[in-house]
Structures are given as structure tokens and as C-alpha cells.
Tab-separated table of C-alpha atoms and ligand atoms in Angstrom:
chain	number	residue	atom	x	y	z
A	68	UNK	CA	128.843	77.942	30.965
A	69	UNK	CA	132.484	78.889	30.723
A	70	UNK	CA	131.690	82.188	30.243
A	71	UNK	CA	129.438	82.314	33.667
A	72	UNK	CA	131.992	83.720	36.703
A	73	UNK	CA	132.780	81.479	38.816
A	74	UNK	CA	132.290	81.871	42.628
A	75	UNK	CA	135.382	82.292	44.815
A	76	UNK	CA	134.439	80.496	47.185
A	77	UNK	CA	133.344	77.484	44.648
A	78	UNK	CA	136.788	77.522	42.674
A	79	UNK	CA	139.049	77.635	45.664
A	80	UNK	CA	137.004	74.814	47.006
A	81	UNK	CA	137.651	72.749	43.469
A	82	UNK	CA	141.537	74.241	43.701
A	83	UNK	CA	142.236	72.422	46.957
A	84	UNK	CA	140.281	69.512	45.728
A	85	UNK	CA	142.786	68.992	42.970
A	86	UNK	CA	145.690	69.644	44.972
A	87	UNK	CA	144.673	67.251	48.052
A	88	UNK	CA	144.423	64.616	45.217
A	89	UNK	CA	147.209	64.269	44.500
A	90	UNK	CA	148.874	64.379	47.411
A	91	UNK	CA	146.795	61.709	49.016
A	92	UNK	CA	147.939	59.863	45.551
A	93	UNK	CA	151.426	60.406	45.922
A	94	UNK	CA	152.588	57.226	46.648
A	95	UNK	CA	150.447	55.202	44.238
A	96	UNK	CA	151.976	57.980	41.772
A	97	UNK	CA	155.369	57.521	42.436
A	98	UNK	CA	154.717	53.601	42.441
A	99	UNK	CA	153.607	53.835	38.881
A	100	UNK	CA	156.039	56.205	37.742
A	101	UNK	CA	159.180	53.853	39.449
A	102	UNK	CA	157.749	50.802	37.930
A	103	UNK	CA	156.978	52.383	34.399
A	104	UNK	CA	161.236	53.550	34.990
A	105	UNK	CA	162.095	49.879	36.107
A	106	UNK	CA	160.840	48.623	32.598
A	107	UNK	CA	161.409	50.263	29.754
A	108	UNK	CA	159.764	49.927	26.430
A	109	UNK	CA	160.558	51.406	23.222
A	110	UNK	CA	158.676	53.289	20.641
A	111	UNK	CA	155.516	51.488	19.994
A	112	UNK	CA	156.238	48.917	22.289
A	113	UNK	CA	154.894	50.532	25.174
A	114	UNK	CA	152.689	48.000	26.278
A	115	UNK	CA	152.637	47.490	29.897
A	116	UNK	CA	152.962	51.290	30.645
A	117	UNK	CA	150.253	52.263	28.478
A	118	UNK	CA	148.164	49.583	29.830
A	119	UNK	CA	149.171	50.588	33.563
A	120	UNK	CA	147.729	54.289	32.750
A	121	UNK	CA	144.387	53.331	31.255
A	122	UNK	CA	143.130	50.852	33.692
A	123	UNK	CA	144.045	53.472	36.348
A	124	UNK	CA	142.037	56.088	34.598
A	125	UNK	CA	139.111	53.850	33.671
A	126	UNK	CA	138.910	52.675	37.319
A	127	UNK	CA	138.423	56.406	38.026
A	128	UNK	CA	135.682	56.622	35.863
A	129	UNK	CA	137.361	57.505	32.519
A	130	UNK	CA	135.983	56.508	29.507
A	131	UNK	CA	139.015	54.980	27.937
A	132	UNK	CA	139.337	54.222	24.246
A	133	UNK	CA	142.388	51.663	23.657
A	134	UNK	CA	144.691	51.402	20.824
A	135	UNK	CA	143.467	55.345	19.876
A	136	UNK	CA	144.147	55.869	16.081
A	137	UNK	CA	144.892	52.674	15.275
A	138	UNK	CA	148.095	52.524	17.125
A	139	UNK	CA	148.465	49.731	19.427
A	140	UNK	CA	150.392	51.147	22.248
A	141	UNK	CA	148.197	54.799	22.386
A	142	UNK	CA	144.907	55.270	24.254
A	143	UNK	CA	142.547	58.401	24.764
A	144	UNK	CA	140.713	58.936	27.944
A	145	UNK	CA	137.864	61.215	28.540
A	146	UNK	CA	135.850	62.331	31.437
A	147	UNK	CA	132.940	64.849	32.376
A	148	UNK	CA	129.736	65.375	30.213
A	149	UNK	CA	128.667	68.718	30.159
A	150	UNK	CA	128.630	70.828	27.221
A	151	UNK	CA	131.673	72.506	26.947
A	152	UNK	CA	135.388	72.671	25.971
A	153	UNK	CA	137.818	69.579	25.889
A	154	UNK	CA	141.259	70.062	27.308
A	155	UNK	CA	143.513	67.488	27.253
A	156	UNK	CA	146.647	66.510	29.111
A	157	UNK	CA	149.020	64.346	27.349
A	158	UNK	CA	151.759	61.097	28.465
A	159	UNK	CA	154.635	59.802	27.171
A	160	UNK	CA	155.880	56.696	28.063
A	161	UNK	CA	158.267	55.809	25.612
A	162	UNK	CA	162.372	54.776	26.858
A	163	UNK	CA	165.438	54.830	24.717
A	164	UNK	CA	166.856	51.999	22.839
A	165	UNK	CA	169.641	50.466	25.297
A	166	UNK	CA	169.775	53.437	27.998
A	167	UNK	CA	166.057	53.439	29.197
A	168	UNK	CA	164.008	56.172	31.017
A	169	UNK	CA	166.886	58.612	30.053
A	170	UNK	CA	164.737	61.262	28.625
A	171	UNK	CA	162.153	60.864	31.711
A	172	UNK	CA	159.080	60.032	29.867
A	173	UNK	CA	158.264	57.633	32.963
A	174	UNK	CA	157.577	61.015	34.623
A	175	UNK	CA	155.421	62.762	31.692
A	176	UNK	CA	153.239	59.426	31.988
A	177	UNK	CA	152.598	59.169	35.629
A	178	UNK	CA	152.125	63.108	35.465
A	179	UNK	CA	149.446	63.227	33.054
A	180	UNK	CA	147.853	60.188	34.972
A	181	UNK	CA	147.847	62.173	38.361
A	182	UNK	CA	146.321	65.044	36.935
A	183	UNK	CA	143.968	63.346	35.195
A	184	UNK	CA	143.066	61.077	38.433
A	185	UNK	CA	142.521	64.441	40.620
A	186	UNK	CA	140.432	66.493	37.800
A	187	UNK	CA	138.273	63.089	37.559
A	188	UNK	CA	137.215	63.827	40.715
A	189	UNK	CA	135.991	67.155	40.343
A	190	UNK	CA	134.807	66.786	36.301
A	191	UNK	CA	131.184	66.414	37.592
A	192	UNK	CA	131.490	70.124	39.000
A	193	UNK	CA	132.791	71.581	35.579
A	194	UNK	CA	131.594	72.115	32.226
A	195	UNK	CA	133.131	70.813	29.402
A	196	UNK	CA	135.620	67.390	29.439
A	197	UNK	CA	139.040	66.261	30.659
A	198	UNK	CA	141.086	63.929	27.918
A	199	UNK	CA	144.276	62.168	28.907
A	200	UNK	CA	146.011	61.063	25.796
A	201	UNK	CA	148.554	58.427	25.626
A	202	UNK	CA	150.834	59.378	23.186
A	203	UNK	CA	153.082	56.761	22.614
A	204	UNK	CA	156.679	56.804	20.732
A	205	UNK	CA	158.105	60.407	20.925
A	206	UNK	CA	161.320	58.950	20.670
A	207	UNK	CA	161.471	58.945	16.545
A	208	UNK	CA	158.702	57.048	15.845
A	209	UNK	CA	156.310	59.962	16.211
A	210	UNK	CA	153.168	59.202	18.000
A	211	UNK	CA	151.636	62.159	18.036
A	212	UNK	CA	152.170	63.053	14.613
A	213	UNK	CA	150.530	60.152	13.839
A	214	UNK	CA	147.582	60.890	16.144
A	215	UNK	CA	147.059	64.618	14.549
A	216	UNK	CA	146.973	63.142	11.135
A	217	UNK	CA	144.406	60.657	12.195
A	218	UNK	CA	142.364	62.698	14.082
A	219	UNK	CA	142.340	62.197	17.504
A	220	UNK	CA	142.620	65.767	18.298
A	221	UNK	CA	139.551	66.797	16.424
A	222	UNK	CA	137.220	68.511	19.107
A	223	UNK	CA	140.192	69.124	21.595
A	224	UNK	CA	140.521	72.910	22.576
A	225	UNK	CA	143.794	73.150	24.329
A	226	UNK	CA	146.628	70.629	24.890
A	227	UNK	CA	149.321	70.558	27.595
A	228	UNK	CA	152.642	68.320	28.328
A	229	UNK	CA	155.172	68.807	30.851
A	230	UNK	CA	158.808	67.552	30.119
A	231	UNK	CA	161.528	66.906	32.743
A	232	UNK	CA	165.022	69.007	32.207
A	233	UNK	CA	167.497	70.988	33.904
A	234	UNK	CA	165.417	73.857	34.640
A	235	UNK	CA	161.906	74.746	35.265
A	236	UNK	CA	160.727	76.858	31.731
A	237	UNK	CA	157.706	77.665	30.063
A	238	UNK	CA	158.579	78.745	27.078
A	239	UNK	CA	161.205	76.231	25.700
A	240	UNK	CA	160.263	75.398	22.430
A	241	UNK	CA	161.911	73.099	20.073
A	242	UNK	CA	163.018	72.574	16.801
A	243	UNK	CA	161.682	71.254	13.446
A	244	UNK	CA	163.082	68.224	12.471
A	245	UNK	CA	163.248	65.322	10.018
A	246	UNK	CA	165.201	61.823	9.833
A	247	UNK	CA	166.052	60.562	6.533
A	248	UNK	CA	167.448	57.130	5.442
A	249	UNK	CA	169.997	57.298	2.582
A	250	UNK	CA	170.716	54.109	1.025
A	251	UNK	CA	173.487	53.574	-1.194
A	252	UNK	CA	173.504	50.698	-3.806
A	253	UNK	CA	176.864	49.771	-5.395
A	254	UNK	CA	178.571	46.670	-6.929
A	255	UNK	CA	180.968	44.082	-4.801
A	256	UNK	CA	184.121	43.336	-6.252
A	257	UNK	CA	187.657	41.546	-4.241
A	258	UNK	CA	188.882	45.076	-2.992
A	259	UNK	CA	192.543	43.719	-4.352
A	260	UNK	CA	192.310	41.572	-7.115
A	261	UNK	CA	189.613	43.255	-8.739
A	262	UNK	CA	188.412	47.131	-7.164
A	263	UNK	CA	188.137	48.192	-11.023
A	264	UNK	CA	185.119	46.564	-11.024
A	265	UNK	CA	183.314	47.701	-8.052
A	266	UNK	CA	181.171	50.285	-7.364
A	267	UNK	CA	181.742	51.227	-4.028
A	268	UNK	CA	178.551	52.031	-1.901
A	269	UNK	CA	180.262	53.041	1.753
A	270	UNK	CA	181.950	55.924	-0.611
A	271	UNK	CA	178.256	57.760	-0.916
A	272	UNK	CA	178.043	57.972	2.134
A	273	UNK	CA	181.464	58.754	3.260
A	274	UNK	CA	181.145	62.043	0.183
A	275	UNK	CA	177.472	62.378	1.730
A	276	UNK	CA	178.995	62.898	5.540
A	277	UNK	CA	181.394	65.240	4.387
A	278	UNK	CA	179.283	67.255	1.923
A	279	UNK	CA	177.173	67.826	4.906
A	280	UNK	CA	180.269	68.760	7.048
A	281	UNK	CA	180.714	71.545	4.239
A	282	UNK	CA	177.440	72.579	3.968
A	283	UNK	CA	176.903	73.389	7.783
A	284	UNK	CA	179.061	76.183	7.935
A	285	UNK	CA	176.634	77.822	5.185
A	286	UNK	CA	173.799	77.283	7.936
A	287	UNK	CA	171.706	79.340	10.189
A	288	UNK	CA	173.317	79.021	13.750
A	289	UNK	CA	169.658	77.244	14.686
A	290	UNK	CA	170.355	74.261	12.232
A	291	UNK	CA	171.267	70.704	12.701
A	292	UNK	CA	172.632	68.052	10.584
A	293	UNK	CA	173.514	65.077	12.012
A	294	UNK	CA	173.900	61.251	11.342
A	295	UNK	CA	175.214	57.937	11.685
A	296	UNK	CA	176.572	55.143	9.659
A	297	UNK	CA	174.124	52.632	10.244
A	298	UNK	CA	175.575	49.927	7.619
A	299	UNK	CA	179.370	50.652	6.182
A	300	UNK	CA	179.612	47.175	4.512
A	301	UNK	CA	180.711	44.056	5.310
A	302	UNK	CA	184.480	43.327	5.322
A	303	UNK	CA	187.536	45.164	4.617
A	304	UNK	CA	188.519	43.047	1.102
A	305	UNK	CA	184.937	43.696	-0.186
A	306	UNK	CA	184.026	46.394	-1.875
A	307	UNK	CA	180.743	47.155	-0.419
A	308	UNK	CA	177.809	46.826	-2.316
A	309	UNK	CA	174.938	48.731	0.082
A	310	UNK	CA	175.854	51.449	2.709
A	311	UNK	CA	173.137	53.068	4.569
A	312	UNK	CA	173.099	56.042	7.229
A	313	UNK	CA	170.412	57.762	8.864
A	314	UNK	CA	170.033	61.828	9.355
A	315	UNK	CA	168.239	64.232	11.621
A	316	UNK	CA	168.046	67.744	9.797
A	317	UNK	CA	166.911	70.127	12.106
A	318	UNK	CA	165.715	74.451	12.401
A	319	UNK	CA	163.971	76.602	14.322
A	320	UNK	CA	161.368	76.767	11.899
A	321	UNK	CA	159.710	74.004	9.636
A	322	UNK	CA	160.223	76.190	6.329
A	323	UNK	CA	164.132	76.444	6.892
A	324	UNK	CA	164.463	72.667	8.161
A	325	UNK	CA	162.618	71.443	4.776
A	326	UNK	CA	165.241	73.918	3.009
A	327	UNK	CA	168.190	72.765	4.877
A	328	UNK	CA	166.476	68.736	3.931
A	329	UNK	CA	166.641	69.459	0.426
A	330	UNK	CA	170.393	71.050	0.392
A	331	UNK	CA	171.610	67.614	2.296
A	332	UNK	CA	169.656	65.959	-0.671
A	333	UNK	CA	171.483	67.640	-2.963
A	334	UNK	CA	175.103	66.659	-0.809
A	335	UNK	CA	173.933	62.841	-1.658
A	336	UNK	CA	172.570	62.864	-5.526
A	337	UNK	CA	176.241	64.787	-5.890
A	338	UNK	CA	177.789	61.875	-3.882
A	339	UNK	CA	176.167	59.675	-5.987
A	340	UNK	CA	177.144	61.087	-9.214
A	341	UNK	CA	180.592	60.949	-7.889
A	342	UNK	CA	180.908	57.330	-6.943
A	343	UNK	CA	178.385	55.957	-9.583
A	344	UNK	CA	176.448	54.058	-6.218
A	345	UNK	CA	172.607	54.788	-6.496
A	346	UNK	CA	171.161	56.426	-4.244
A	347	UNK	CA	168.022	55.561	-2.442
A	348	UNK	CA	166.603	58.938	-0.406
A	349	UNK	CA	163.896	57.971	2.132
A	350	UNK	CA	162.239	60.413	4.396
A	351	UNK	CA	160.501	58.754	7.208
A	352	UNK	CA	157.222	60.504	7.505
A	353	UNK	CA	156.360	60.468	10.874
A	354	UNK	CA	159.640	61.801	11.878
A	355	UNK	CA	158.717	65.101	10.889
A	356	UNK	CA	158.294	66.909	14.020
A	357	UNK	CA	157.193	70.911	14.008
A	358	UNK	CA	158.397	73.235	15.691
A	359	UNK	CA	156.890	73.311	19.250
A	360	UNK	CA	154.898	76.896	19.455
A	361	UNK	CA	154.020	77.416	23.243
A	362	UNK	CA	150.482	79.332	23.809
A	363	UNK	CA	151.351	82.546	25.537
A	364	UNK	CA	148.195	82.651	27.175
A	365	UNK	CA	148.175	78.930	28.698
A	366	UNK	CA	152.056	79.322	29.291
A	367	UNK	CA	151.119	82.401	31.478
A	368	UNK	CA	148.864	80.498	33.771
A	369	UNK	CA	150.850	77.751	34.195
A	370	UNK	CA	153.878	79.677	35.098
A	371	UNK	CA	151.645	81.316	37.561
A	372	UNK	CA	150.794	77.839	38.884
A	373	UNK	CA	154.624	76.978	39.285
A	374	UNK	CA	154.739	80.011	41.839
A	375	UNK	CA	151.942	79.109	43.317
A	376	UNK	CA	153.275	75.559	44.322
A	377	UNK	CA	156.791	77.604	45.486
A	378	UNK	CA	158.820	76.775	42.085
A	379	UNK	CA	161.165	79.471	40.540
A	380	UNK	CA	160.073	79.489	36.540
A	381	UNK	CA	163.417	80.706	34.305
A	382	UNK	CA	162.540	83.319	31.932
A	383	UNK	CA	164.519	83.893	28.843
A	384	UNK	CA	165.722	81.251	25.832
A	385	UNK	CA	167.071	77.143	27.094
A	386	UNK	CA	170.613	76.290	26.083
A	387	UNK	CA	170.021	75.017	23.171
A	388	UNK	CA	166.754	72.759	22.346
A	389	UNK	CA	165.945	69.331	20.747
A	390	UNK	CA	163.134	68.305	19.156
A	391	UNK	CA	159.318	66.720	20.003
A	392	UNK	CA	156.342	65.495	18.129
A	393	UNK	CA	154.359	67.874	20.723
A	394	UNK	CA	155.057	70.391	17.920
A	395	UNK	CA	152.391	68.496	15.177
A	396	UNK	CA	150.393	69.352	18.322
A	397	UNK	CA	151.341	72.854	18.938
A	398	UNK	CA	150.538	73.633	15.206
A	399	UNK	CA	147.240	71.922	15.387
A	400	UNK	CA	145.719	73.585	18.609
A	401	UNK	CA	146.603	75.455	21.190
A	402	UNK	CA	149.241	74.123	23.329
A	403	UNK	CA	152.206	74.096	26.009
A	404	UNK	CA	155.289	71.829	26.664
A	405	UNK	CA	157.057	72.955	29.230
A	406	UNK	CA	159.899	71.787	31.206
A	407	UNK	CA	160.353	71.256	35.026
A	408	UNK	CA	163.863	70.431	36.568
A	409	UNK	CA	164.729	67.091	37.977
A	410	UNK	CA	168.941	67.393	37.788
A	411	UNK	CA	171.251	70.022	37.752
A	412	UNK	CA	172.145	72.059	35.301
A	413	UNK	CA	174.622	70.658	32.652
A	414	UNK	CA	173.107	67.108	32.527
A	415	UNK	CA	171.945	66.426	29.288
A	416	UNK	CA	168.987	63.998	28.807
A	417	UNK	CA	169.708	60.986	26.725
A	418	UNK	CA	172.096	60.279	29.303
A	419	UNK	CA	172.878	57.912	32.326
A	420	UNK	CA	172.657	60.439	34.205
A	421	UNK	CA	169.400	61.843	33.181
A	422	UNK	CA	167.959	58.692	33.835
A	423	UNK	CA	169.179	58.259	37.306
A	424	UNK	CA	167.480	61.177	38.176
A	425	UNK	CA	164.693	60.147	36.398
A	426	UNK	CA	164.115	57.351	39.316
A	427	UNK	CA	164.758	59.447	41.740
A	428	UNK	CA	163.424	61.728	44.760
A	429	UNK	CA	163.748	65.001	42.931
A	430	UNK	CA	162.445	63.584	40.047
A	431	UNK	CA	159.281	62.216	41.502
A	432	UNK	CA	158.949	65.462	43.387
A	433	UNK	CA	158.322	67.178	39.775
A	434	UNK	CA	155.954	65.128	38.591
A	435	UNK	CA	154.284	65.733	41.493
A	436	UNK	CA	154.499	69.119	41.022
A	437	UNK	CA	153.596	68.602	37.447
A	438	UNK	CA	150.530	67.076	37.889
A	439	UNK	CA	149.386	69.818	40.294
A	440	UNK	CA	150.030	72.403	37.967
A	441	UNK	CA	148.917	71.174	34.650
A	442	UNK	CA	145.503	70.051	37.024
A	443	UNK	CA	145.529	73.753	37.832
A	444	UNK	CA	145.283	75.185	34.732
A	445	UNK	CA	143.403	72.814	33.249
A	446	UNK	CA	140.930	74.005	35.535
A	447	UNK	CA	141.531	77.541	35.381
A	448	UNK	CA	140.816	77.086	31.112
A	449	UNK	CA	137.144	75.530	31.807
A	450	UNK	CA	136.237	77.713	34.403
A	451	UNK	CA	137.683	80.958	34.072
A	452	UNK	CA	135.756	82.953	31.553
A	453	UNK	CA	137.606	84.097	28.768
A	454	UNK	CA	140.722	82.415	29.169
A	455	UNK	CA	140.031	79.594	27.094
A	456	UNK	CA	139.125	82.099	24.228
A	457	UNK	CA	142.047	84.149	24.837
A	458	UNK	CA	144.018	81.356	23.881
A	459	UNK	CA	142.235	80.320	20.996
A	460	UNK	CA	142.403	83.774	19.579
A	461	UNK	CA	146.310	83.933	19.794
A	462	UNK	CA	146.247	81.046	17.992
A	463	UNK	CA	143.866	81.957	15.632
A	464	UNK	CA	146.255	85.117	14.600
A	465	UNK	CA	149.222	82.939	14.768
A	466	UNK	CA	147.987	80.603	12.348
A	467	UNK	CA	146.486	83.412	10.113
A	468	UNK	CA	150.333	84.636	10.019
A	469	UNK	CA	151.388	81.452	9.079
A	470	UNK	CA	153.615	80.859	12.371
A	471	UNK	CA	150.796	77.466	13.228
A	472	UNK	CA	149.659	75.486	10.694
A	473	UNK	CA	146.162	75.349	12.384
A	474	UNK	CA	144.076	71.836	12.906
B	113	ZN	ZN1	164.249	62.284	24.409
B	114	ZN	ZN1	161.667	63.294	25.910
């Protein structure tokens, strides 16, 4: 059926459909995205906003499948039932430790749940499905990574995520990344009377930090090493026995991150072998986010549907980039995350700042916006014939060059 034209008439009919949707939702969007903002939950601990989403979307006649994947907090929703593709938009809902809705996932969530809510109401008319996936914990704990591994995105065609920033972008991208734990085990001892006869475990990581500081200037510009000292012992006359920090290595690319990963290994075995502490090297699995690759084809249409709703769409690279577990996606299927602006230039999420404007009139006004125009293409990919295939082609040769890893 996606391969039958469409009448004019019929899709501009459909278009305004999805468009006076959500503006006669508006305020029960902006409700749910201020209230998700006003309480904040942390990485699999999402409860009440994932809850909030799929009650909304099963009261609009979504079949909604809780706790999707075996994680608690995550949900997939699907409507329509005509043979066809499955496109599916995706929410956050995650906050930060101690700061809150200061990378704006409040927004992602209600945005995904207001396009969802308007194509409900015009599935019947299409072939093929509408998903809205809760995706829960993109703050470190990796939900969607998670999710492709299990699969829950077996039998989607095309995924899409919008993320609030500075400026409004299709193409960001993002970079590969991984956290480690390093652990270092040592031997107490009275830091006076007796430091002969300790073993001193906040010295690994001390040697570790700075081998790291070393190695970084031997890095491609695109790579990050960073950490903190999450336990440096336990008083000054002790000679600590365990010291732990955590790492985020990060590159452009998941085959230079994994390199960079296993040169910071080798800046703690040599810390160890200096102090004598044993060292315990722990990658945390679901931490390891890909590389987002954005779908040139999708990315096209929805920059088309920014213009359309009267937003200017920055072309060229962002100011530097962090990372998301919409990559695992990006690799799996074809996909786009891109970014719409909700404060001025020069605020950086993870910040107060961010999150003000996360609760506020600008910000709502692009998740409005959001919703529109990941609606829009959504419906442009099950009704316009060929697009869908387009995109599934590029990302076919992609992953036959080895840029995608492929489902
Ligand atoms: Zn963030
Ligand atoms: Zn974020």
C-alpha cells in the first residue's frame, strides 16, 4: 500500500489533521511535560513519567505493552493494523542525579506522546503502524541499548527522537562512548607509624588520572577521556586500602573509542604495576553507546518539516557533541536524533540553566513544534511511496560499508 500514490487532496487532509491535534492538545501537552519537569526521576526510576505517557496513549487507543524488555520503567506502544511498515517515535524521560530536567528529557517525553496522540487519530487512514517507545535511562544507564539487545526493535522500520539544545540541527550526531569502573585494591597501614607496610590504593588511581592526562595529547582531536574520583579512601593517617573512579572514554567512531578504552587500560595495569594495588577493570555494558548515524533521507524530510512550521534548521557540524544510547538505535535501523533549540546559544545542558529553560515557554514551544514535525514525517514515511525504501537502502549500503552495524 505504501507504494500506492497518495491523493493530494487525501494527504493534506491527514497533514492538517495531525497538526490541529496537537494544537487543540497543547495545553494537556504542556501540563504533562511541566509536571514530568516538576518531578524528576532518575535512570530506571522513571516511574510516574513513564506511567503518565502510557495511560495517555492507551486511552487513545494504543495498545500499550508495560515494562517492554523486561525493564520496569520502559513501555512500547503501538497503533494501526494494516499491513505495512512500523515507525516508531521514541521518549525519554529520564532527569539527572541532583540537578533534574537539565538535559530536557521532560520535553523528548511529552513530544513523542503528542505525536503519537495526533497520528492515533489518523492510524486508521494509513497502512502500516505507529510505535511510541519509552525508552527509559539515557542518562548512563542505557535504556535503549538494553532494548536493541533484547529485541524490542525487531520489526521496526525507521526510528526518530528529537533532543532539546541550543540550536535547531538535523544532523548532530554524537559520539561513541563507554564508562568504566576502575577499582583499586591495596593494603591499610597507620600512614606514620607504619606506611612501609601499606599498599596504597588512592595511588592507582592518582598514576591512572595522570597516565590518562599524558595519553590525551596522543589523541584524535574527537576523543574524550574523562573521570572522577568516586572513592579516594577514608582518612588522611590511613593508607587507603580501596580507591575507585569512574571513566567516560569517548570518539567519533566506535572502532577508535574501543582503541582509545584499551590504551586507558593499559594507563591503569601500568599504575598498578607501579603501586603494587590490584586493579579491578570493569566496563559497564550498557554504557556503551554508538555513535549516533542520522538517516540522510529521514533527516531531509524532517528538516523540510522544520521550515514548514517557520523554524530556521542550522546546517553544518554542532560545537562539539556528547553522547546518546539513540546511537545502539541508529546502528540497528534507520534513524534520526535531532536537536531543536530551547536557550540560547552557549548554555550547555547538564546545567541550571538548561533546565530552567527546560520548564519554560520557549521550551514548551519546541516540543510543540517537535511533535508536529516528527508527526509529519512519520506520516510522510508510510504514505509517501518510496521514501521509506529510500531510507532503508542508505542504510542498507551504510551497513554493508561497515559505518552501521545493522539490526
Ligand atoms: Zn543529558
Ligand atoms: Zn539528554
Amino acid at each position: 500500500m505504501s507504494n500506492e500514490t497518495i491523493n493530494p487532496e487525501d494527504y493534506s487532509q491527514l497533514e492538517s489533521q495531525v497538526l490541529e491535534t496537537i494544537d487543540r492538545l497543547r495545553p494537556e501537552l504542556i501540563e504533562v511535560s511541566r509536571t514530568i519537569h516538576a518531578n524528576p526521576e532518575t535512570a530506571y526510576k522513571e516511574y510516574q513519567a513513564s506511567a503518565l505517557l502510557a495511560s495517555k496513549l492507551e486511552e487513545n487507543g494504543y495498545q500499550v505493552q508495560r515494562k517492554a524488555a523486561d525493564i520496569d520503567t520502559a513501555f512500547v506502544a503501538y497503533a494501526g493494523d494494516k499491513p505495512g511498515p512500523t515507525i516508531a517515535i521514541l521518549a525519554e524521560y529520564d532527569a539527572l542525579p541532583v540537578i533534574g530536567h537539565a538535559c530536557g528529557h521532560n520535553l523528548m517525553a511529552t513530544a513523542a506522546l503528542g505525536a503519537g496522540l495526533a497520528l492515533g487519530g489518523i492510524v486508521g487512514k494509513l497502512p502500516g503502524r505507529v510505535a511510541v517507545f519509552g525508552t527509559p535511562a539515557e542518562e548512563g544507564g542505557g535504556g535503549k541499548v538494553v532494548m536493541v539487545q533484547r529485541g524490542a526493535f525487531k520489526g521496526v522500520d525507521a526510528a526518530m527522537i528529537f533532543h532539546p539544545s541550543t540550536t535547531n540541527m538535523v544532523h548532530g550526531g554524537s559520539l561513541a562512548s563507554t564508562r568504566v569502573n576502575i577499582i583499586f585494591h591495596g593494603r591499610a597501614s597507620h600512614g606514620a607509624a607504619a606506611p612501609h607496610k601499606g599498599i596504597n590504593a588512592l595511588d592507582g588511581i592518582i598514576q591512572t588520572y595522570n597516565a590518562a592526562n599524558a595519553m590525551r595529547q596522543q589523541l584524535r582531536d574527537d576523543a574524550r577521556v574523562m573521570g572522577v574520583i568516586t572513592n579516594g579512601g577514608q582518612a588522611a593517617n590511613i593508607i587507603p586500602d580501596y580507591a575507585s573512579a569512574q571513566f567516560s572514554i569517548r570518539a567519533a567512531d566506535r572502532q577508535y573509542a574501543d582503541e582509545v578504552l584499551e590504551r586507558f587500560r593499559k594507563c591503569a595495569e601500568g599504575a598498578a604495576l607501579a603501586t603494587g594495588a590490584t586493579l579491578e577493570f570493569n566496563v559497564i555494558e550498557p554504557s556503551r553507546y554508538d555513535n549516533v548515524v542520522t538517516n540522510s533521507v529521514m533527516g531531509k524530510v524532517f528538516t523540510e518539516k522544520l521550515a514548514q512550521l517557520g523554524l530556521e534548521v542550522a546546517t553544518g557540524d554542532r560545537e562539539g557533541t556528547g553522547s546518546t544510547d539513540m546511537g545502539n538505535v541508529s546502528q540497528a535501523l534507520p534513524s534520526i536524533h535531532p536537536y531543536l533549540a530551547i536557550a540560547p546559544v552557549g548554555v550547555s545542558a547538564h546545567t541550571i540553566e538548561f533546565r530552567e529553560a527546560a520548564g519554560s515557554d520557549v521550551g514548551q514551544e519546541a516540543m510543540l513544534n517537535a511533535a508536529k514535525a516528527m508527526a509529519l514525517t512519520t506520516l510522510d514515511l508510510l504514505v509517501k511511496p518510496g521514501l521509506l525504501d529510500q531510507a532503508k537502502q542508505e542504510f542498507a549500503d551504510l551497513t554493508a560499508k561497515g559505518v552501521v552495524k545493522g539490526m
